[in-house]
PDB file of C-alpha atoms in Angstrom:
ATOM      1  CA  GLY A 258      29.746  82.808   7.903  1.00 38.00           C
ATOM      2  CA  GLU A 259      30.397  80.180  10.320  1.00 43.00           C
ATOM      3  CA  SER A 260      28.105  80.023  13.334  1.00 48.00           C
ATOM      4  CA  VAL A 261      27.215  78.241  16.497  1.00 57.00           C
ATOM      5  CA  GLY A 262      23.648  78.259  17.387  1.00 50.00           C
ATOM      6  CA  LEU A 263      21.187  76.760  20.130  1.00 41.00           C
ATOM      7  CA  HIS A 264      18.021  74.880  19.451  1.00 46.00           C
ATOM      8  CA  LEU A 265      16.300  76.268  22.656  1.00 47.00           C
ATOM      9  CA  PRO A 266      16.827  79.845  23.808  1.00 84.00           C
ATOM     10  CA  THR A 267      15.071  79.024  27.167  1.00 91.00           C
ATOM     11  CA  LEU A 268      14.649  75.994  29.305  1.00 93.00           C
ATOM     12  CA  SER A 269      12.689  75.547  32.688  1.00 95.00           C
ATOM     13  CA  VAL A 270      13.287  72.489  34.774  1.00 96.00           C
ATOM     14  CA  GLN A 271      12.244  71.324  38.336  1.00 97.00           C
ATOM     15  CA  GLU A 272      14.757  70.994  41.036  1.00 97.00           C
ATOM     16  CA  GLY A 273      16.266  67.676  40.892  1.00 97.00           C
ATOM     17  CA  ASP A 274      15.542  66.785  37.250  1.00 96.00           C
ATOM     18  CA  ASN A 275      18.090  66.414  34.717  1.00 97.00           C
ATOM     19  CA  SER A 276      18.747  69.218  32.430  1.00 97.00           C
ATOM     20  CA  ILE A 277      19.771  68.858  28.561  1.00 97.00           C
ATOM     21  CA  ILE A 278      21.014  72.012  26.795  1.00 96.00           C
ATOM     22  CA  ASN A 279      21.714  71.463  22.980  1.00 94.00           C
ATOM     23  CA  CYS A 280      24.086  73.470  20.601  1.00 94.00           C
ATOM     24  CA  ALA A 281      24.402  73.200  16.807  1.00 93.00           C
ATOM     25  CA  TYR A 282      27.682  74.255  15.303  1.00 90.00           C
ATOM     26  CA  SER A 283      28.263  74.614  11.431  1.00 82.00           C
ATOM     27  CA  ASN A 284      32.002  74.828  11.242  1.00 88.00           C
ATOM     28  CA  SER A 285      33.430  71.375  10.478  1.00 87.00           C
ATOM     29  CA  ALA A 286      36.890  72.742  10.990  1.00 87.00           C
ATOM     30  CA  SER A 287      36.211  73.153  14.646  1.00 91.00           C
ATOM     31  CA  ASP A 288      38.290  70.755  16.867  1.00 91.00           C
ATOM     32  CA  TYR A 289      37.674  71.966  20.412  1.00 93.00           C
ATOM     33  CA  PHE A 290      34.328  72.936  22.237  1.00 95.00           C
ATOM     34  CA  ILE A 291      33.794  74.473  25.520  1.00 95.00           C
ATOM     35  CA  TRP A 292      30.447  75.125  27.634  1.00 96.00           C
ATOM     36  CA  TYR A 293      30.281  78.226  29.807  1.00 96.00           C
ATOM     37  CA  LYS A 294      27.959  79.163  32.579  1.00 97.00           C
ATOM     38  CA  GLN A 295      27.070  82.964  32.787  1.00 96.00           C
ATOM     39  CA  GLU A 296      25.440  84.085  35.891  1.00 95.00           C
ATOM     40  CA  SER A 297      23.729  87.714  35.540  1.00 91.00           C
ATOM     41  CA  GLY A 298      26.266  90.308  35.768  1.00 91.00           C
ATOM     42  CA  LYS A 299      29.108  88.013  35.642  1.00 94.00           C
ATOM     43  CA  GLY A 300      31.796  86.774  33.491  1.00 94.00           C
ATOM     44  CA  PRO A 301      31.267  83.313  31.776  1.00 95.00           C
ATOM     45  CA  GLN A 302      32.493  80.361  34.023  1.00 94.00           C
ATOM     46  CA  PHE A 303      34.194  77.240  32.455  1.00 92.00           C
ATOM     47  CA  ILE A 304      32.356  74.223  32.826  1.00 95.00           C
ATOM     48  CA  ILE A 305      33.595  71.398  30.685  1.00 96.00           C
ATOM     49  CA  ASP A 306      35.343  71.159  27.518  1.00 95.00           C
ATOM     50  CA  ILE A 307      35.698  68.255  24.719  1.00 96.00           C
ATOM     51  CA  ARG A 308      37.997  67.755  21.984  1.00 94.00           C
ATOM     52  CA  SER A 309      36.858  66.512  18.585  1.00 93.00           C
ATOM     53  CA  ASN A 310      38.680  63.200  19.107  1.00 94.00           C
ATOM     54  CA  MET A 311      36.106  62.511  21.651  1.00 96.00           C
ATOM     55  CA  ASP A 312      32.323  61.918  21.797  1.00 96.00           C
ATOM     56  CA  LYS A 313      31.700  62.170  25.452  1.00 98.00           C
ATOM     57  CA  ARG A 314      33.297  63.651  28.570  1.00 98.00           C
ATOM     58  CA  GLN A 315      32.049  63.809  32.070  1.00 97.00           C
ATOM     59  CA  GLY A 316      32.499  66.042  34.934  1.00 95.00           C
ATOM     60  CA  GLN A 317      30.954  66.410  38.303  1.00 93.00           C
ATOM     61  CA  ARG A 318      27.349  66.581  37.483  1.00 96.00           C
ATOM     62  CA  VAL A 319      27.758  67.512  34.129  1.00 98.00           C
ATOM     63  CA  THR A 320      28.184  65.387  30.857  1.00 98.00           C
ATOM     64  CA  VAL A 321      29.115  66.867  27.422  1.00 98.00           C
ATOM     65  CA  LEU A 322      28.172  64.820  24.448  1.00 98.00           C
ATOM     66  CA  LEU A 323      29.674  65.530  20.901  1.00 97.00           C
ATOM     67  CA  ASN A 324      28.205  64.200  17.658  1.00 96.00           C
ATOM     68  CA  LYS A 325      30.505  65.188  14.890  1.00 93.00           C
ATOM     69  CA  THR A 326      28.415  63.665  12.022  1.00 93.00           C
ATOM     70  CA  VAL A 327      25.393  65.959  12.524  1.00 94.00           C
ATOM     71  CA  LYS A 328      27.603  68.885  14.154  1.00 94.00           C
ATOM     72  CA  HIS A 329      25.819  68.541  17.489  1.00 95.00           C
ATOM     73  CA  LEU A 330      26.888  69.306  21.141  1.00 96.00           C
ATOM     74  CA  SER A 331      25.061  68.922  24.265  1.00 97.00           C
ATOM     75  CA  LEU A 332      25.360  69.723  27.948  1.00 98.00           C
ATOM     76  CA  GLN A 333      23.698  67.530  30.524  1.00 98.00           C
ATOM     77  CA  ILE A 334      23.346  68.575  34.158  1.00 98.00           C
ATOM     78  CA  ALA A 335      22.392  65.849  36.499  1.00 97.00           C
ATOM     79  CA  ALA A 336      20.138  66.666  39.451  1.00 97.00           C
ATOM     80  CA  THR A 337      19.650  70.239  38.673  1.00 97.00           C
ATOM     81  CA  GLN A 338      19.862  72.777  41.285  1.00 96.00           C
ATOM     82  CA  PRO A 339      18.453  76.324  41.765  1.00 96.00           C
ATOM     83  CA  GLY A 340      22.269  77.365  41.770  1.00 96.00           C
ATOM     84  CA  ASP A 341      22.379  76.146  38.056  1.00 97.00           C
ATOM     85  CA  SER A 342      20.167  78.740  36.860  1.00 97.00           C
ATOM     86  CA  ALA A 343      22.232  80.767  34.454  1.00 96.00           C
ATOM     87  CA  VAL A 344      22.758  81.340  30.751  1.00 96.00           C
ATOM     88  CA  TYR A 345      24.765  78.713  29.221  1.00 97.00           C
ATOM     89  CA  PHE A 346      27.059  78.987  26.038  1.00 95.00           C
ATOM     90  CA  CYS A 347      28.606  76.684  24.036  1.00 96.00           C
ATOM     91  CA  ALA A 348      31.705  77.836  22.181  1.00 94.00           C
ATOM     92  CA  GLU A 349      33.866  76.353  19.554  1.00 93.00           C
ATOM     93  CA  ARG A 350      37.532  76.626  18.217  1.00 91.00           C
ATOM     94  CA  GLU A 351      38.700  76.383  14.935  1.00 82.00           C
ATOM     95  CA  THR A 352      41.675  73.846  14.372  1.00 73.00           C
ATOM     96  CA  SER A 353      45.020  75.678  14.778  1.00 65.00           C
ATOM     97  CA  GLY A 354      43.185  78.968  15.717  1.00 68.00           C
ATOM     98  CA  SER A 355      42.912  80.736  19.193  1.00 75.00           C
ATOM     99  CA  ARG A 356      39.534  82.461  19.004  1.00 85.00           C
ATOM    100  CA  LEU A 357      36.382  81.034  20.053  1.00 90.00           C
ATOM    101  CA  THR A 358      33.150  81.679  18.598  1.00 91.00           C
ATOM    102  CA  PHE A 359      30.128  81.630  20.925  1.00 92.00           C
ATOM    103  CA  GLY A 360      26.671  80.381  20.551  1.00 90.00           C
ATOM    104  CA  GLU A 361      23.495  82.476  21.094  1.00 89.00           C
ATOM    105  CA  GLY A 362      23.140  81.057  24.803  1.00 92.00           C
ATOM    106  CA  THR A 363      20.217  79.290  26.731  1.00 94.00           C
ATOM    107  CA  GLN A 364      18.599  80.565  29.822  1.00 95.00           C
ATOM    108  CA  LEU A 365      18.401  77.707  32.261  1.00 96.00           C
ATOM    109  CA  THR A 366      15.735  78.216  35.014  1.00 96.00           C
ATOM    110  CA  VAL A 367      15.371  75.901  37.840  1.00 96.00           C
ATOM    111  CA  ASN A 368      12.134  75.877  39.677  1.00 94.00           C
ATOM    112  CA  PRO A 369      12.108  74.798  43.237  1.00 89.00           C
TER     113      PRO A 369
ATOM    114  CA  GLY B 907      43.297  78.373  40.107  1.00 69.00           C
ATOM    115  CA  ALA B 908      42.944  80.094  36.862  1.00 85.00           C
ATOM    116  CA  VAL B 909      41.481  83.574  38.350  1.00 92.00           C
ATOM    117  CA  VAL B 910      41.080  86.535  35.952  1.00 96.00           C
ATOM    118  CA  SER B 911      40.065  89.757  37.524  1.00 96.00           C
ATOM    119  CA  GLN B 912      38.888  92.975  36.080  1.00 97.00           C
ATOM    120  CA  HIS B 913      39.066  96.404  37.261  1.00 97.00           C
ATOM    121  CA  PRO B 914      37.071  98.561  37.484  1.00 97.00           C
ATOM    122  CA  SER B 915      33.799  96.329  37.760  1.00 96.00           C
ATOM    123  CA  TRP B 916      31.759  99.283  36.709  1.00 96.00           C
ATOM    124  CA  VAL B 917      32.372 102.746  35.597  1.00 97.00           C
ATOM    125  CA  ILE B 918      30.115 105.761  34.562  1.00 97.00           C
ATOM    126  CA  CYS B 919      31.672 108.439  32.288  1.00 95.00           C
ATOM    127  CA  LYS B 920      30.798 111.438  30.344  1.00 96.00           C
ATOM    128  CA  SER B 921      30.507 111.331  26.470  1.00 97.00           C
ATOM    129  CA  GLY B 922      33.825 112.136  25.035  1.00 96.00           C
ATOM    130  CA  THR B 923      36.144 111.022  27.886  1.00 97.00           C
ATOM    131  CA  SER B 924      38.352 107.795  27.907  1.00 97.00           C
ATOM    132  CA  VAL B 925      38.016 104.954  30.149  1.00 97.00           C
ATOM    133  CA  LYS B 926      40.752 102.238  30.896  1.00 97.00           C
ATOM    134  CA  ILE B 927      39.735  98.883  31.787  1.00 97.00           C
ATOM    135  CA  GLU B 928      42.360  96.317  33.307  1.00 97.00           C
ATOM    136  CA  CYS B 929      42.455  92.533  32.999  1.00 97.00           C
ATOM    137  CA  ARG B 930      44.874  90.465  35.099  1.00 96.00           C
ATOM    138  CA  SER B 931      45.523  86.744  35.364  1.00 94.00           C
ATOM    139  CA  LEU B 932      46.130  86.365  39.102  1.00 94.00           C
ATOM    140  CA  ASP B 933      47.450  82.911  39.474  1.00 91.00           C
ATOM    141  CA  PHE B 934      48.846  82.125  35.870  1.00 92.00           C
ATOM    142  CA  GLN B 935      50.730  83.560  33.034  1.00 92.00           C
ATOM    143  CA  ALA B 936      48.620  84.422  29.995  1.00 90.00           C
ATOM    144  CA  THR B 937      50.151  84.159  26.523  1.00 84.00           C
ATOM    145  CA  THR B 938      47.131  85.216  24.966  1.00 90.00           C
ATOM    146  CA  MET B 939      44.272  87.727  26.287  1.00 94.00           C
ATOM    147  CA  PHE B 940      41.104  88.310  24.618  1.00 95.00           C
ATOM    148  CA  TRP B 941      38.523  91.138  24.869  1.00 97.00           C
ATOM    149  CA  TYR B 942      34.756  90.692  24.378  1.00 97.00           C
ATOM    150  CA  ARG B 943      31.824  93.039  24.631  1.00 96.00           C
ATOM    151  CA  GLN B 944      28.264  91.750  25.398  1.00 94.00           C
ATOM    152  CA  PHE B 945      25.006  93.634  24.994  1.00 90.00           C
ATOM    153  CA  PRO B 946      21.930  92.641  27.247  1.00 85.00           C
ATOM    154  CA  LYS B 947      20.501  89.276  26.333  1.00 84.00           C
ATOM    155  CA  GLN B 948      23.123  88.653  23.637  1.00 88.00           C
ATOM    156  CA  SER B 949      26.235  86.578  23.255  1.00 91.00           C
ATOM    157  CA  LEU B 950      29.877  87.496  23.779  1.00 93.00           C
ATOM    158  CA  MET B 951      31.250  89.152  20.549  1.00 93.00           C
ATOM    159  CA  LEU B 952      35.037  89.264  20.273  1.00 94.00           C
ATOM    160  CA  MET B 953      36.544  92.495  19.710  1.00 96.00           C
ATOM    161  CA  ALA B 954      40.283  91.616  19.662  1.00 95.00           C
ATOM    162  CA  THR B 955      43.077  89.248  20.494  1.00 93.00           C
ATOM    163  CA  SER B 956      46.195  90.391  22.470  1.00 91.00           C
ATOM    164  CA  ASN B 957      49.517  88.768  22.709  1.00 87.00           C
ATOM    165  CA  GLU B 958      52.018  89.870  25.195  1.00 84.00           C
ATOM    166  CA  GLY B 959      54.667  92.186  23.458  1.00 81.00           C
ATOM    167  CA  SER B 960      52.757  92.375  20.385  1.00 84.00           C
ATOM    168  CA  LYS B 961      50.074  94.468  18.579  1.00 87.00           C
ATOM    169  CA  ALA B 962      46.556  93.277  19.130  1.00 92.00           C
ATOM    170  CA  THR B 963      44.565  91.687  16.296  1.00 93.00           C
ATOM    171  CA  TYR B 964      41.130  93.400  16.091  1.00 95.00           C
ATOM    172  CA  GLU B 965      37.887  91.564  14.567  1.00 94.00           C
ATOM    173  CA  GLN B 966      36.307  93.115  11.601  1.00 94.00           C
ATOM    174  CA  GLY B 967      34.301  96.094  12.347  1.00 94.00           C
ATOM    175  CA  VAL B 968      36.099  96.975  15.442  1.00 95.00           C
ATOM    176  CA  GLU B 969      38.126 100.347  15.374  1.00 94.00           C
ATOM    177  CA  LYS B 970      41.402  99.884  16.697  1.00 92.00           C
ATOM    178  CA  ASP B 971      41.959 103.653  17.258  1.00 94.00           C
ATOM    179  CA  LYS B 972      38.802 103.733  19.301  1.00 96.00           C
ATOM    180  CA  PHE B 973      39.566 100.485  21.204  1.00 97.00           C
ATOM    181  CA  LEU B 974      43.329 100.684  22.358  1.00 96.00           C
ATOM    182  CA  ILE B 975      44.536  97.296  23.504  1.00 94.00           C
ATOM    183  CA  ASN B 976      47.974  97.100  25.565  1.00 91.00           C
ATOM    184  CA  HIS B 977      49.412  93.832  26.646  1.00 89.00           C
ATOM    185  CA  ALA B 978      52.611  94.808  28.385  1.00 82.00           C
ATOM    186  CA  SER B 979      53.075  91.560  30.560  1.00 90.00           C
ATOM    187  CA  LEU B 980      51.939  88.104  30.667  1.00 91.00           C
ATOM    188  CA  THR B 981      49.622  88.894  33.581  1.00 94.00           C
ATOM    189  CA  LEU B 982      48.123  92.317  32.325  1.00 94.00           C
ATOM    190  CA  SER B 983      46.182  93.456  29.496  1.00 94.00           C
ATOM    191  CA  THR B 984      44.510  96.899  29.303  1.00 96.00           C
ATOM    192  CA  LEU B 985      41.556  98.208  26.909  1.00 97.00           C
ATOM    193  CA  THR B 986      41.021 101.924  26.637  1.00 97.00           C
ATOM    194  CA  VAL B 987      38.015 103.092  25.255  1.00 97.00           C
ATOM    195  CA  THR B 988      38.773 106.538  23.787  1.00 97.00           C
ATOM    196  CA  SER B 989      36.397 109.249  23.262  1.00 96.00           C
ATOM    197  CA  ALA B 990      33.616 107.279  24.610  1.00 96.00           C
ATOM    198  CA  HIS B 991      29.992 107.631  23.422  1.00 96.00           C
ATOM    199  CA  PRO B 992      26.523 106.309  24.586  1.00 96.00           C
ATOM    200  CA  GLU B 993      26.546 103.756  21.971  1.00 95.00           C
ATOM    201  CA  ASP B 994      29.853 102.276  23.615  1.00 96.00           C
ATOM    202  CA  SER B 995      27.768 101.626  26.818  1.00 96.00           C
ATOM    203  CA  SER B 996      28.189  97.548  27.219  1.00 96.00           C
ATOM    204  CA  PHE B 997      29.568  94.767  29.405  1.00 97.00           C
ATOM    205  CA  TYR B 998      33.201  94.307  28.526  1.00 98.00           C
ATOM    206  CA  ILE B 999      34.695  91.128  29.419  1.00 97.00           C
ATOM    207  CA  CYS B1000      38.200  89.843  29.205  1.00 97.00           C
ATOM    208  CA  SER B1001      39.580  86.242  28.896  1.00 95.00           C
ATOM    209  CA  ALA B1002      43.163  84.879  29.302  1.00 93.00           C
ATOM    210  CA  SER B1003      44.504  81.458  27.873  1.00 89.00           C
ATOM    211  CA  PRO B1004      47.321  80.002  30.194  1.00 87.00           C
ATOM    212  CA  ALA B1005      50.842  79.833  28.917  1.00 82.00           C
ATOM    213  CA  SER B1006      51.187  76.291  30.206  1.00 80.00           C
ATOM    214  CA  GLY B1007      48.841  73.504  30.848  1.00 75.00           C
ATOM    215  CA  ASN B1008      45.662  73.710  28.880  1.00 73.00           C
ATOM    216  CA  GLN B1009      46.204  76.587  26.652  1.00 74.00           C
ATOM    217  CA  GLU B1010      43.339  76.058  24.621  1.00 77.00           C
ATOM    218  CA  THR B1011      40.816  77.122  27.232  1.00 84.00           C
ATOM    219  CA  GLN B1012      40.021  80.865  27.865  1.00 89.00           C
ATOM    220  CA  TYR B1013      39.261  81.822  31.524  1.00 92.00           C
ATOM    221  CA  PHE B1014      37.114  84.971  31.980  1.00 95.00           C
ATOM    222  CA  GLY B1015      37.242  87.833  34.246  1.00 96.00           C
ATOM    223  CA  PRO B1016      34.173  88.986  35.914  1.00 96.00           C
ATOM    224  CA  GLY B1017      33.384  91.848  33.422  1.00 97.00           C
ATOM    225  CA  THR B1018      33.310  95.581  33.217  1.00 97.00           C
ATOM    226  CA  ARG B1019      30.035  97.452  32.905  1.00 97.00           C
ATOM    227  CA  LEU B1020      30.514 100.661  31.141  1.00 97.00           C
ATOM    228  CA  LEU B1021      27.765 103.468  31.122  1.00 97.00           C
ATOM    229  CA  VAL B1022      28.507 106.549  28.912  1.00 97.00           C
ATOM    230  CA  LEU B1023      26.209 109.463  29.637  1.00 96.00           C
TER     231      LEU B1023
END
C-alpha cells in the first residue's frame, strides 16, 4: 500500500550545526505535507506544513523542501539546539481526504 | 492557539474493565477529530476519524465495538476502550482539525498512556 518512509532512523548532530531530516513518500495523490516534532511521552507538535503547489517554505529556524519529481520531503533545522532533540515525523494527506499518513520517524539527538 | 487537551494523561486499569479518554479542543472548534495509538518506538497509527454529530469511521482492523468513539460537540470527543486487555496497553493520542482557518492541519493532544494489568 501507500507509505511514507524515512531514510535515516537516527540522526546525531552537534549543537549549532544545521540538521536535515529526510522523508520519502510514495503516494503521488498527496497534496499536503506536515512535519511534526514529538518529545518523549508527549503528543506530536506541529512544526511546519507545505502544499504540493510549493517547493519550499520557511519558518522560524526551519525550512521544508518538497521535491514532487522524486517524491521527497526534507526538514532543515538551522542552528540546532539541545531542545530540538526529539522524534520528527513527516505526514502526508491525500487530495480531498482528511486522514494523515505518518512516516516512521527520525530520532534527532543534539549533542552539546 | 490551537490547544488540544486529553484526560486522563495516564491510567492503569484491570483487565476486563472499560476506560474512557476525553479529547478537548480548548480554543477552537473542531469539525473533525482523530484517534491514534502509538506503541513504543513506532509511528502513529490512525484508529478512527470522527465528525461531530455523526458516526466515526474506523480504520481497517480496528474493532468499532471495542473502541467506542463519541463526538458529541465541536470541542469534545471521547474514546472508550471496552473490556480492556493487556494488549490494549498503548499511548493513545487524539488530534483535531479546526472548523475554520487552516482546516487541513491536525493539532495533537498530549496523549494518554494506558496500562492494562
